[in-house]
CSV table of C-alpha atoms in Angstrom, one decimal:
chain,number,residue,atom,x,y,z
A,1,MET,CA,34.6,-22.4,-16.8
A,2,ALA,CA,31.9,-21.2,-13.8
A,3,ASP,CA,28.8,-21.0,-15.0
A,4,THR,CA,27.8,-17.5,-14.5
A,5,THR,CA,25.0,-17.8,-15.6
A,6,THR,CA,23.2,-20.1,-13.6
A,7,LEU,CA,24.7,-17.5,-10.9
A,8,THR,CA,22.6,-15.1,-12.1
A,9,ARG,CA,19.5,-17.0,-11.9
A,10,ARG,CA,20.4,-17.6,-8.4
A,11,LEU,CA,20.6,-13.8,-7.7
A,12,PRO,CA,17.4,-12.3,-6.0
A,13,ARG,CA,15.9,-9.2,-7.6
A,14,ILE,CA,16.9,-5.8,-5.2
A,15,ASP,CA,14.1,-3.8,-5.5
A,16,ARG,CA,15.6,0.0,-6.3
A,17,ALA,CA,12.8,1.8,-3.7
A,18,TRP,CA,13.7,-0.6,-0.4
A,19,ALA,CA,17.4,-0.5,-1.7
A,20,ALA,CA,18.0,3.6,-1.9
A,21,SER,CA,16.0,3.6,1.5
A,22,ALA,CA,18.0,1.3,2.7
A,23,VAL,CA,21.5,3.3,0.5
A,24,LEU,CA,20.0,6.5,2.3
A,25,LEU,CA,19.9,5.5,6.3
A,26,ALA,CA,23.9,4.1,5.6
A,27,LEU,CA,25.1,7.8,4.3
A,28,VAL,CA,23.0,9.6,7.2
A,29,ALA,CA,24.5,6.9,9.7
A,30,ILE,CA,27.7,7.3,8.5
A,31,GLY,CA,27.9,11.5,7.9
A,32,GLU,CA,25.7,12.4,10.6
A,33,ARG,CA,25.4,10.0,12.9
A,34,ALA,CA,23.7,12.3,15.8
A,35,GLN,CA,20.9,12.4,12.9
A,36,PHE,CA,20.0,8.7,11.4
A,37,LEU,CA,17.2,8.0,14.7
A,38,PRO,CA,16.2,11.4,14.2
A,39,THR,CA,15.8,11.1,9.6
A,40,LEU,CA,14.6,7.2,10.9
A,41,GLY,CA,11.9,8.4,13.2
A,42,PHE,CA,10.6,11.2,10.6
A,43,ALA,CA,9.5,8.8,8.3
A,44,LEU,CA,8.2,6.4,10.5
A,45,GLU,CA,5.9,9.3,12.1
A,46,ALA,CA,5.4,10.9,8.3
A,47,LEU,CA,4.0,7.0,7.8
A,48,ARG,CA,2.0,6.0,11.2
A,49,GLY,CA,0.3,9.8,9.9
A,50,THR,CA,-1.2,8.3,6.2
A,51,ALA,CA,-1.6,4.3,7.9
A,52,PRO,CA,-5.9,5.4,7.9
A,53,PHE,CA,-5.0,6.8,4.3
A,54,ILE,CA,-2.8,3.8,3.2
A,55,VAL,CA,-5.4,1.4,4.5
A,56,PHE,CA,-8.3,2.6,3.0
A,57,ALA,CA,-6.9,3.0,-0.2
A,58,VAL,CA,-5.8,-1.0,-0.2
A,59,LEU,CA,-8.7,-1.9,0.0
A,60,ALA,CA,-10.3,0.3,-1.9
A,61,VAL,CA,-8.6,-0.9,-5.0
A,62,ALA,CA,-8.0,-4.0,-3.9
A,63,PHE,CA,-11.9,-4.2,-3.7
A,64,VAL,CA,-12.4,-3.0,-7.5
A,65,LYS,CA,-9.8,-5.1,-8.8
A,66,ALA,CA,-11.5,-8.7,-6.9
A,67,SER,CA,-15.0,-7.7,-8.4
A,68,GLY,CA,-14.0,-6.8,-11.6
A,69,ALA,CA,-15.3,-3.4,-11.3
A,70,GLU,CA,-12.8,-2.0,-13.6
A,71,THR,CA,-14.7,-3.3,-16.3
A,72,LEU,CA,-17.3,-0.7,-16.1
A,73,LEU,CA,-14.5,1.7,-17.8
A,74,ALA,CA,-15.3,0.5,-20.9
A,75,LYS,CA,-18.6,2.0,-21.5
A,76,ALA,CA,-16.7,5.5,-21.1
A,77,PHE,CA,-15.2,4.3,-25.1
A,78,GLU,CA,-18.8,4.5,-27.0
A,79,GLY,CA,-21.0,6.4,-28.1
A,80,ARG,CA,-20.4,10.4,-29.9
A,81,GLU,CA,-16.6,11.0,-29.6
A,82,THR,CA,-17.3,13.9,-28.0
A,83,ARG,CA,-18.9,12.3,-25.3
A,84,MET,CA,-16.6,9.1,-25.1
A,85,ILE,CA,-13.8,12.5,-24.8
A,86,VAL,CA,-15.5,13.9,-21.4
A,87,LEU,CA,-16.4,9.9,-20.3
A,88,ALA,CA,-12.9,9.1,-20.7
A,89,ALA,CA,-10.8,12.2,-19.0
A,90,LEU,CA,-13.6,11.7,-15.9
A,91,LEU,CA,-13.1,7.7,-15.0
A,92,GLY,CA,-8.7,8.6,-16.1
A,93,GLY,CA,-8.6,10.2,-13.4
A,94,LEU,CA,-10.5,7.0,-11.1
A,95,SER,CA,-9.0,3.9,-12.6
A,96,PRO,CA,-6.3,1.8,-10.0
A,97,PHE,CA,-4.9,0.7,-13.1
A,98,CYS,CA,-1.1,-0.3,-12.0
A,99,SER,CA,2.0,0.6,-15.0
A,100,CYS,CA,2.0,-2.4,-16.9
A,101,GLN,CA,-2.1,-2.5,-16.5
A,102,VAL,CA,-2.3,0.0,-18.6
A,103,ILE,CA,-0.7,-1.4,-22.0
A,104,PRO,CA,-3.2,-3.9,-22.5
A,105,PHE,CA,-6.3,-2.0,-21.2
A,106,ILE,CA,-5.5,1.1,-24.1
A,107,ALA,CA,-4.1,-1.1,-26.9
A,108,ALA,CA,-7.6,-3.4,-25.9
A,109,LEU,CA,-9.1,0.2,-26.7
A,110,LEU,CA,-7.1,0.6,-29.9
A,111,ALA,CA,-7.9,-3.1,-30.5
A,112,VAL,CA,-11.9,-2.8,-30.8
A,113,GLY,CA,-12.1,1.1,-32.9
A,114,ALA,CA,-11.9,3.8,-29.7
A,115,PRO,CA,-11.3,7.3,-31.6
A,116,LEU,CA,-7.6,8.1,-30.6
A,117,SER,CA,-9.3,11.9,-28.9
A,118,ALA,CA,-10.5,9.4,-26.4
A,119,VAL,CA,-7.7,7.2,-25.4
A,120,MET,CA,-5.6,10.2,-25.5
A,121,ALA,CA,-8.3,11.7,-22.6
A,122,PHE,CA,-7.7,8.6,-20.6
A,123,TRP,CA,-3.8,7.9,-20.9
A,124,LEU,CA,-4.2,11.5,-19.8
A,125,ALA,CA,-5.9,11.6,-16.9
A,126,SER,CA,-5.3,8.2,-15.5
A,127,PRO,CA,-1.6,8.3,-14.4
A,128,LEU,CA,-2.4,11.5,-12.0
A,129,MET,CA,-5.1,10.8,-10.0
A,130,ASP,CA,-6.6,7.2,-8.6
A,131,PRO,CA,-8.5,6.2,-5.8
A,132,ALA,CA,-4.8,5.3,-3.8
A,133,MET,CA,-3.5,8.5,-5.2
A,134,PHE,CA,-5.6,10.5,-4.3
A,135,LEU,CA,-6.2,9.7,-0.6
A,136,ILE,CA,-2.3,10.0,0.0
A,137,THR,CA,-2.5,13.4,-1.4
A,138,SER,CA,-5.5,15.1,0.5
A,139,GLY,CA,-3.5,12.8,3.7
A,140,THR,CA,0.0,15.4,3.3
A,141,LEU,CA,-0.7,18.0,1.3
A,142,GLY,CA,-4.4,18.5,2.9
A,143,TRP,CA,-7.8,18.0,0.5
A,144,ASP,CA,-7.4,21.1,-1.5
A,145,PHE,CA,-4.9,20.1,-2.9
A,146,ALA,CA,-5.9,16.5,-4.1
A,147,ILE,CA,-9.4,17.9,-5.3
A,148,GLY,CA,-7.5,20.7,-6.7
A,149,LYS,CA,-4.7,17.9,-8.8
A,150,THR,CA,-8.5,15.9,-9.4
A,151,MET,CA,-9.7,18.8,-11.8
A,152,ALA,CA,-6.3,19.5,-13.4
A,153,ALA,CA,-6.4,15.7,-14.2
A,154,VAL,CA,-9.9,16.2,-15.7
A,155,GLY,CA,-9.3,19.4,-17.1
A,156,MET,CA,-5.5,17.0,-18.5
A,157,GLY,CA,-7.8,14.9,-20.3
A,158,LEU,CA,-9.9,17.4,-21.6
A,159,LEU,CA,-7.2,18.9,-23.2
A,160,GLY,CA,-5.6,16.9,-25.1
A,161,GLY,CA,-9.4,15.1,-25.9
A,162,PHE,CA,-10.1,17.7,-27.8
A,163,GLY,CA,-6.8,19.1,-29.1
A,164,THR,CA,-6.6,15.5,-30.5
A,165,MET,CA,-9.9,15.2,-31.8
A,166,ALA,CA,-9.2,19.4,-33.6
A,167,LEU,CA,-6.7,18.1,-35.4
A,168,LYS,CA,-6.6,14.3,-36.2
A,169,GLY,CA,-6.8,15.8,-40.1
A,170,SER,CA,-3.0,16.8,-39.3
A,171,VAL,CA,-0.2,14.6,-40.4
A,172,VAL,CA,1.2,14.1,-36.4
A,173,PHE,CA,-2.3,12.1,-36.2
A,174,ALA,CA,-2.0,10.5,-39.4
A,175,ASP,CA,-1.5,6.3,-39.3
A,176,PRO,CA,-0.6,7.0,-35.4
A,177,LEU,CA,0.2,3.9,-34.6
A,178,ARG,CA,3.0,1.5,-34.5
A,179,VAL,CA,1.8,-1.6,-34.6
A,180,ALA,CA,-1.9,-3.5,-34.8
A,181,PRO,CA,-2.9,-3.4,-31.1
A,182,LYS,CA,-2.7,-6.7,-29.4
A,183,VAL,CA,-4.5,-7.1,-25.9
A,184,GLY,CA,-2.8,-9.1,-23.2
A,185,GLY,CA,0.5,-7.2,-21.0
A,186,CYS,CA,2.0,-8.1,-18.3
A,187,CYS,CA,-0.4,-8.2,-14.9
A,188,GLY,CA,-2.5,-10.9,-16.7
A,189,VAL,CA,-4.7,-9.1,-18.5
A,190,LYS,CA,-5.9,-10.8,-21.1
A,191,ALA,CA,-9.6,-9.3,-22.1
A,192,PRO,CA,-10.7,-6.3,-20.5
A,193,PHE,CA,-14.0,-5.6,-21.9
A,194,ARG,CA,-15.2,-9.6,-21.0
A,195,GLY,CA,-17.4,-10.2,-18.3
A,196,ARG,CA,-19.4,-8.7,-15.6
A,197,PRO,CA,-18.3,-7.0,-11.6
A,198,VAL,CA,-18.8,-9.9,-9.0
A,199,TRP,CA,-19.6,-7.7,-6.0
A,200,ARG,CA,-19.7,-10.8,-3.1
A,201,PHE,CA,-16.5,-11.3,-4.4
A,202,TRP,CA,-15.2,-13.1,-1.6
A,203,GLN,CA,-17.9,-15.8,-2.5
A,204,GLU,CA,-15.9,-17.1,-5.7
A,205,SER,CA,-12.0,-18.3,-4.2
A,206,ALA,CA,-9.9,-17.1,-7.7
A,207,ARG,CA,-11.0,-13.9,-6.4
A,208,ARG,CA,-10.5,-13.9,-3.0
A,209,GLU,CA,-7.3,-14.9,-4.0
A,210,THR,CA,-6.9,-11.9,-6.3
A,211,PHE,CA,-7.7,-9.4,-3.5
A,212,ARG,CA,-5.1,-10.4,-1.2
A,213,ASP,CA,-2.7,-10.3,-3.6
A,214,GLN,CA,-3.6,-6.7,-4.9
A,215,ALA,CA,-3.7,-5.9,-0.8
A,216,VAL,CA,-0.1,-7.1,-0.2
A,217,GLY,CA,1.8,-6.0,-3.3
A,218,ASN,CA,-0.3,-2.6,-3.5
A,219,ALA,CA,1.0,-2.2,0.1
A,220,LEU,CA,4.3,-2.7,-0.2
A,221,PHE,CA,4.4,-0.6,-2.9
A,222,LEU,CA,3.2,2.2,-1.7
A,223,LEU,CA,4.9,1.8,2.2
A,224,LYS,CA,8.1,1.1,0.5
A,225,TRP,CA,8.0,4.3,-2.5
A,226,LEU,CA,6.6,6.9,0.5
A,227,LEU,CA,9.6,5.6,3.3
A,228,LEU,CA,11.5,6.8,0.9
A,229,ALA,CA,10.7,9.7,0.3
A,230,TYR,CA,10.0,11.0,4.1
A,231,LEU,CA,13.2,9.9,4.5
A,232,LEU,CA,14.4,12.0,1.9
A,233,GLU,CA,12.1,14.9,3.2
A,234,ALA,CA,13.8,14.3,6.0
A,235,VAL,CA,17.2,15.2,4.6
A,236,MET,CA,15.8,18.0,2.2
A,237,LEU,CA,14.6,19.8,4.9
A,238,ARG,CA,18.1,19.6,6.6
A,239,HIS,CA,19.8,20.9,4.5
A,240,ILE,CA,18.4,22.7,1.3
A,241,PRO,CA,18.3,26.0,2.2
A,242,ALA,CA,14.4,27.8,2.5
A,243,GLU,CA,15.9,30.9,0.5
A,244,THR,CA,17.3,28.6,-2.2
A,245,ILE,CA,13.4,27.3,-3.0
A,246,ALA,CA,12.0,30.4,-2.7
A,247,GLY,CA,14.5,32.0,-5.1
A,248,LEU,CA,14.1,29.4,-7.3
A,249,LEU,CA,10.3,28.5,-7.3
A,250,GLY,CA,9.0,31.5,-5.1
A,251,GLY,CA,6.8,34.2,-5.7
A,252,SER,CA,4.0,34.7,-7.9
A,253,GLY,CA,4.1,35.1,-11.8
A,254,LEU,CA,4.6,32.4,-14.9
A,255,TRP,CA,8.3,31.7,-14.5
A,256,PRO,CA,8.3,29.5,-11.1
A,257,VAL,CA,5.0,27.2,-12.9
A,258,LEU,CA,6.8,27.1,-16.5
A,259,LEU,CA,10.0,25.3,-14.1
A,260,GLY,CA,7.8,23.4,-12.0
A,261,ALA,CA,6.8,22.3,-15.2
A,262,LEU,CA,10.2,22.5,-17.1
A,263,VAL,CA,11.9,20.4,-13.4
A,264,GLY,CA,8.6,18.0,-12.6
A,265,ALA,CA,8.6,16.3,-16.2
A,266,PRO,CA,11.5,14.6,-15.8
A,267,ALA,CA,11.8,14.7,-11.9
A,268,TYR,CA,11.0,11.7,-10.5
A,269,LEU,CA,9.0,8.2,-11.4
A,270,ASN,CA,6.3,7.3,-8.9
A,271,GLY,CA,3.8,9.5,-8.5
A,272,TYR,CA,3.4,8.5,-5.0
A,273,ALA,CA,6.8,9.0,-3.8
A,274,ALA,CA,6.2,12.9,-5.1
A,275,VAL,CA,3.7,13.6,-2.6
A,276,PRO,CA,6.0,14.0,0.4
A,277,LEU,CA,8.6,15.5,-1.8
A,278,VAL,CA,6.3,18.6,-2.9
A,279,ASP,CA,5.2,19.3,1.0
A,280,ALA,CA,9.0,19.6,1.9
A,281,LEU,CA,9.2,22.0,-0.5
A,282,LEU,CA,6.4,23.9,0.1
A,283,SER,CA,7.9,23.8,4.4
A,284,GLN,CA,11.1,25.5,2.1
A,285,GLY,CA,9.1,28.2,-0.2
A,286,MET,CA,8.0,26.4,-2.9
A,287,ALA,CA,5.2,28.8,-4.9
A,288,PRO,CA,1.6,26.5,-4.6
A,289,GLY,CA,1.3,26.9,-9.0
A,290,ALA,CA,5.1,25.7,-9.0
A,291,ALA,CA,4.1,23.0,-6.6
A,292,MET,CA,0.8,21.8,-8.7
A,293,SER,CA,2.8,22.3,-12.2
A,294,PHE,CA,5.3,19.5,-10.7
A,295,VAL,CA,3.5,17.4,-9.9
A,296,VAL,CA,0.8,17.3,-12.8
A,297,ALA,CA,3.1,17.5,-15.6
A,298,GLY,CA,6.5,14.2,-13.6
A,299,GLY,CA,2.7,12.7,-13.4
A,300,VAL,CA,2.2,12.7,-17.1
A,301,SER,CA,5.5,12.5,-17.7
A,302,SER,CA,6.9,9.6,-15.1
A,303,ILE,CA,8.3,6.4,-16.3
A,304,PRO,CA,5.1,4.4,-15.7
A,305,ALA,CA,3.0,6.7,-17.8
A,306,ALA,CA,5.2,7.3,-20.7
A,307,VAL,CA,6.2,4.1,-21.7
A,308,ALA,CA,2.3,2.9,-21.7
A,309,VAL,CA,2.7,5.6,-24.7
A,310,TRP,CA,5.8,4.8,-26.6
A,311,ALA,CA,5.0,1.5,-26.7
A,312,LEU,CA,1.8,1.8,-28.7
A,313,VAL,CA,1.5,5.3,-30.9
A,314,LYS,CA,4.7,6.7,-33.4
A,315,PRO,CA,7.0,9.1,-31.6
A,316,ARG,CA,5.2,12.2,-33.5
A,317,VAL,CA,1.8,10.8,-31.0
A,318,PHE,CA,4.5,10.7,-28.1
A,319,ALA,CA,5.6,14.4,-28.5
A,320,ALA,CA,2.0,15.6,-29.2
A,321,TYR,CA,1.5,13.7,-26.0
A,322,LEU,CA,4.6,15.7,-23.5
A,323,GLY,CA,3.3,18.4,-25.0
A,324,TYR,CA,-0.5,18.5,-24.0
A,325,ALA,CA,1.1,17.0,-20.4
A,326,LEU,CA,3.7,20.4,-21.1
A,327,LEU,CA,0.1,22.4,-21.1
A,328,GLY,CA,-1.8,21.3,-19.1
A,329,ALA,CA,0.7,21.4,-16.4
A,330,VAL,CA,1.3,25.7,-16.8
A,331,ILE,CA,-2.6,25.8,-17.1
A,332,ALA,CA,-3.1,24.0,-14.1
A,333,GLY,CA,-0.1,25.3,-12.7
A,334,LEU,CA,-1.8,29.1,-12.8
A,335,CYS,CA,-5.0,28.4,-12.2
A,336,TRP,CA,-3.8,26.9,-8.8
A,337,GLY,CA,-2.0,29.9,-8.4
A,338,LEU,CA,-4.2,32.5,-9.0
A,339,TRP,CA,-6.5,30.1,-6.5
A,340,ALA,CA,-4.9,30.0,-3.4
């Protein structure tokens, strides 16, 4: 009998984002041959337009990683609880952590005794905004929307942080952890709080290597998800009638905002890919408030963000996390609908 285990190990892993883009282009080529080049051209032109934002974001995140500046975030979790909540909400939206790095970082916070309220504030704000997300959002949806989403991220963190502090004596937040947290993770984060930033990172070969690896990795990450999103945007604009979107998610009031949050919560796996899709929905008649609630709810409840919470806390705390996400998304959507 053939050794299928050895064969399986030799097969290269297929990235789902690149594969989805290839499948989508193949379907367009088969079903709409005349639209193949326009669809591909639309995506490439969109990538060209956002290229300056992508380059700056990639270099900024690589610098933070190579210099070790992210260790400064630990300062936010010292002192009084109210101070910790405010700083955690503010810094959560600035942290350049990938989804697997959030878990060891939060585990380290819990291990050194940081209160769950401050951790919750960071958890809720962190997946919504970071330097790369801000630049991609501003380049596609405008500076106003990017600033509005940043304010929503901070507000979400404050909502969850102070809400958890107020209810810390309840059964929901009593004994919240699944197991005693351990520091470590799949990204090699062994001790997030050790060491000081080295701003002249290029003087050390290991840090230069970190800068290169982070820059290349993040560039490929953004490229693959944005390419898929722009291809989907091109297909969406061509096939989904504007009146359909306007009828479901258009107009003012609570309903489109609530529907945007309910649809956004389970709708997407990656916040970067959501930005072009929201741009397409807005052009089809989606209400501004619904767009904001969609990206906020989806960002907090997306699989990478949710897994970080589920891995460390008990189901009732995870349910509270999702509850904060939906409530915060609706509030953000209503506020943005009034402002926009």
